[in-house]
One Martini backbone bead per residue (centre of mass of N, CA, C, O) as a GRO file, in nm:
protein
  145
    1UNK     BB    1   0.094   0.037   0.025
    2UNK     BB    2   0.042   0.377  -0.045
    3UNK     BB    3   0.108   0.657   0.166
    4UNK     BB    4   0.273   0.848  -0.016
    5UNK     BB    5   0.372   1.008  -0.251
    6UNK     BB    6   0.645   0.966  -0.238
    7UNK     BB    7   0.651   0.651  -0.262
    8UNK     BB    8   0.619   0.677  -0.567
    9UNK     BB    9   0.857   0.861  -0.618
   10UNK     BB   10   1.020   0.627  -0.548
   11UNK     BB   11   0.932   0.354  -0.711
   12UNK     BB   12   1.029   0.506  -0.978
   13UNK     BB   13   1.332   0.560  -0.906
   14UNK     BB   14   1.398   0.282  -0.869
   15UNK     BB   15   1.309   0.160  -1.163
   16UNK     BB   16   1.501   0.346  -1.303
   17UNK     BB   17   1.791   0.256  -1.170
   18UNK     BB   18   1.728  -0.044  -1.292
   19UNK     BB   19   1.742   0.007  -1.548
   20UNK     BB   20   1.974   0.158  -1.612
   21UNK     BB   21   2.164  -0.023  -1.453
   22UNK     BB   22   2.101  -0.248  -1.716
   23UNK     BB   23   2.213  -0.089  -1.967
   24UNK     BB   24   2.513  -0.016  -1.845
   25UNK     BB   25   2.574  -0.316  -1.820
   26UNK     BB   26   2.525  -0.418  -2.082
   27UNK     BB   27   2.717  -0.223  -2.313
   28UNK     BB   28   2.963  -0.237  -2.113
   29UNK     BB   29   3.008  -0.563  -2.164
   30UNK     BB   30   2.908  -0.585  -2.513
   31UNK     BB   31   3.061  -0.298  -2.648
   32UNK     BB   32   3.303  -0.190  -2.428
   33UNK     BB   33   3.653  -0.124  -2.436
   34UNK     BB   34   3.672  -0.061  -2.152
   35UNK     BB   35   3.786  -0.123  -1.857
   36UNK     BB   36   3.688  -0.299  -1.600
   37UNK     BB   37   3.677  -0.087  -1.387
   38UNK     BB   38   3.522   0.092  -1.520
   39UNK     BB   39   3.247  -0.059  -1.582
   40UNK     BB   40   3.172  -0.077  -1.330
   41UNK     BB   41   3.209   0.232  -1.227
   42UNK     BB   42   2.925   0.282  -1.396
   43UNK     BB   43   2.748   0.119  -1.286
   44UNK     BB   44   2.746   0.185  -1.011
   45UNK     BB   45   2.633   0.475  -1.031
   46UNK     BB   46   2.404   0.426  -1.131
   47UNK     BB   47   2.272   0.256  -0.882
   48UNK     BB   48   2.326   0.547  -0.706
   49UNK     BB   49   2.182   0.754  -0.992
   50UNK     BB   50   2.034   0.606  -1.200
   51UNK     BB   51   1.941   0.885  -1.438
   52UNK     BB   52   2.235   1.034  -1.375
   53UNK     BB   53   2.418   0.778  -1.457
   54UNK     BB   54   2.320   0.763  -1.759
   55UNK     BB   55   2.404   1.004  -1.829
   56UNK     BB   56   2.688   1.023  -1.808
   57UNK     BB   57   2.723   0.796  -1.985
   58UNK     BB   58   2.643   0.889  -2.269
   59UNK     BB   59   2.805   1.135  -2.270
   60UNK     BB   60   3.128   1.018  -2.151
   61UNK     BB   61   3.153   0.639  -2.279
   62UNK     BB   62   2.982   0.625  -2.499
   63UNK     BB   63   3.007   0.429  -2.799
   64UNK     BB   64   2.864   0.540  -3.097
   65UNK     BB   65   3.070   0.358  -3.246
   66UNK     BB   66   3.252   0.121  -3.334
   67UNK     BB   67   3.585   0.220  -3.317
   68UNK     BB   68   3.512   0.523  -3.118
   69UNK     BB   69   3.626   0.576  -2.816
   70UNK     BB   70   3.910   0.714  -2.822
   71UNK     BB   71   3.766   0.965  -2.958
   72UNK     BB   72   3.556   1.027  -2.767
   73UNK     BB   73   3.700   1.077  -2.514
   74UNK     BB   74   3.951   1.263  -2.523
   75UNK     BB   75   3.834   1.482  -2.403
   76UNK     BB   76   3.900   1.595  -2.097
   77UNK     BB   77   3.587   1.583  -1.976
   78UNK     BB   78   3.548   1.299  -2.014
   79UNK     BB   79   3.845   1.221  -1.823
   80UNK     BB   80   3.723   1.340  -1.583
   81UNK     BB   81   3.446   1.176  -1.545
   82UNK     BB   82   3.577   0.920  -1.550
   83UNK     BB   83   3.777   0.935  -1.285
   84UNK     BB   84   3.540   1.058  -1.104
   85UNK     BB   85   3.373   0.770  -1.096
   86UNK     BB   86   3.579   0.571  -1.010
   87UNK     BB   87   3.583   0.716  -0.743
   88UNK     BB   88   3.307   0.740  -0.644
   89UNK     BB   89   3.253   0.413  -0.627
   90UNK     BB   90   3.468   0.324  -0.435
   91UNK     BB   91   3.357   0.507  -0.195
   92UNK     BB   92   3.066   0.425  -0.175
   93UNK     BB   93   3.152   0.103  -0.191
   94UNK     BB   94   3.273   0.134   0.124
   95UNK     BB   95   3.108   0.270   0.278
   96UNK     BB   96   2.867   0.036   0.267
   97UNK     BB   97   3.056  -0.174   0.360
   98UNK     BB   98   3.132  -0.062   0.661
   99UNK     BB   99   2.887  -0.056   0.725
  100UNK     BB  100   2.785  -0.359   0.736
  101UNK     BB  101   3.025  -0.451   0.914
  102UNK     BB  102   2.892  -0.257   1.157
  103UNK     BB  103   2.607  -0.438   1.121
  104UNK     BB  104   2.752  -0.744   1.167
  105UNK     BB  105   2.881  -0.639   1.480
  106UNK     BB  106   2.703  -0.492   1.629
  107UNK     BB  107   2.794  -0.204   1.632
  108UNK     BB  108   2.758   0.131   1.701
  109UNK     BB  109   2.699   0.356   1.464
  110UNK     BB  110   2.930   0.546   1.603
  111UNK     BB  111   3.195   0.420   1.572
  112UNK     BB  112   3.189   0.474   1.203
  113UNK     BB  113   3.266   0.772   1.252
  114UNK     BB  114   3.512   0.784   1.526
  115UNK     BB  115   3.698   0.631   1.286
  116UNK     BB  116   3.654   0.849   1.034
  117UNK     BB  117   3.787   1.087   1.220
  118UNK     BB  118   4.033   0.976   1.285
  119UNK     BB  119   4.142   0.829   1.013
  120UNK     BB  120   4.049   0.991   0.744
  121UNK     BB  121   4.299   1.216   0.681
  122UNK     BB  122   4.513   0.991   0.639
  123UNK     BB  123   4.326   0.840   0.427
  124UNK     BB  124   4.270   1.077   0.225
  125UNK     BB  125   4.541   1.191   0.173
  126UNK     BB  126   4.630   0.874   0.028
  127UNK     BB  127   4.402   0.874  -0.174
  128UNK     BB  128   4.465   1.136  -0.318
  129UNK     BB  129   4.770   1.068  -0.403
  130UNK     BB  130   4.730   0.855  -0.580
  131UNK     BB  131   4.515   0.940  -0.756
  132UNK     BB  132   4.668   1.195  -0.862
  133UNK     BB  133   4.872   1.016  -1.005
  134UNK     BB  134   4.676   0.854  -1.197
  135UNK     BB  135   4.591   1.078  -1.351
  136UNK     BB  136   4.859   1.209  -1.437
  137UNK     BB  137   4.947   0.942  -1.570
  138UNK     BB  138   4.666   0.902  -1.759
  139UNK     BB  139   4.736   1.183  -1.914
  140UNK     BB  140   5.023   1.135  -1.990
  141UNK     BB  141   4.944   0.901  -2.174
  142UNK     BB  142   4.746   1.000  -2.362
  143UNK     BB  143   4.932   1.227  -2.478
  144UNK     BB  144   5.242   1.084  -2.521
  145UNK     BB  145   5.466   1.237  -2.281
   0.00000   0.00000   0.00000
């Protein structure tokens, strides 16, 4: 029974969220020749963000046609946002992960918090300095430079 105008408009956004997330996990493994950690990448979004993480997909690394894959991404925005959606999949799939963790371990909520804010500052420093690398070093290949 739905209870309130919300509900419907979930249970809208839940539905098109599962077939977007089916569009892009379809196309991106029998059609796209990038790596399979971004193939991931984008379908966790997708999953995360429903049709908005659908739209990111086809704006910036839907293949257009055969073999135009690379030409297409070219453009720094395109690598850019590819980029970001690995580095965000990444993330909020920790996210999930750690929470789901501490309500195994029957652990109180609140732990998860006091333990990301301990330890956030030097985790995230070093994800940072790492991504930051990977970013310029596939910049710099990218390039040919």
């Amino acid at each position: 029974m739905i209870a309130q105008p919300i509900d419907l408009v979930l249970i809208v956004w839940f539905a098109l969220a599962l077939l977007s997330t089916a569009y892009v996990a379809y196309d991106q493994f029998t059609s796209n020749p990038e790596a399979r950690v971004m193939k991931c990448g984008f379908v966790l979004i997708t999953l995360y963000m429903g049709p908005l993480g659908l739209l990111l997909y086809v704006m910036a690394d839907k293949e257009p046609s055969p073999g135009k894959h690379e030409e297409f991404i070219k453009p720094l925005w395109k690598q850019s946002v590819g980029s970001t959606i690995h580095c965000c999949a990444g993330d909020a799939t920790g996210i999930i992960v750690a929470a789901a963790i501490t309500a195994l371990l029957g652990l109180p909520m609140w732990i998860d918090l006091i333990v990301g804010l301990l330890l956030s500052p030097l985790i995230a420093a070093a994800a940072m300095s790492l991504s930051s690398v990977s970013v310029v070093s596939n910049a710099l290949r990218l390039r040919g430079t």
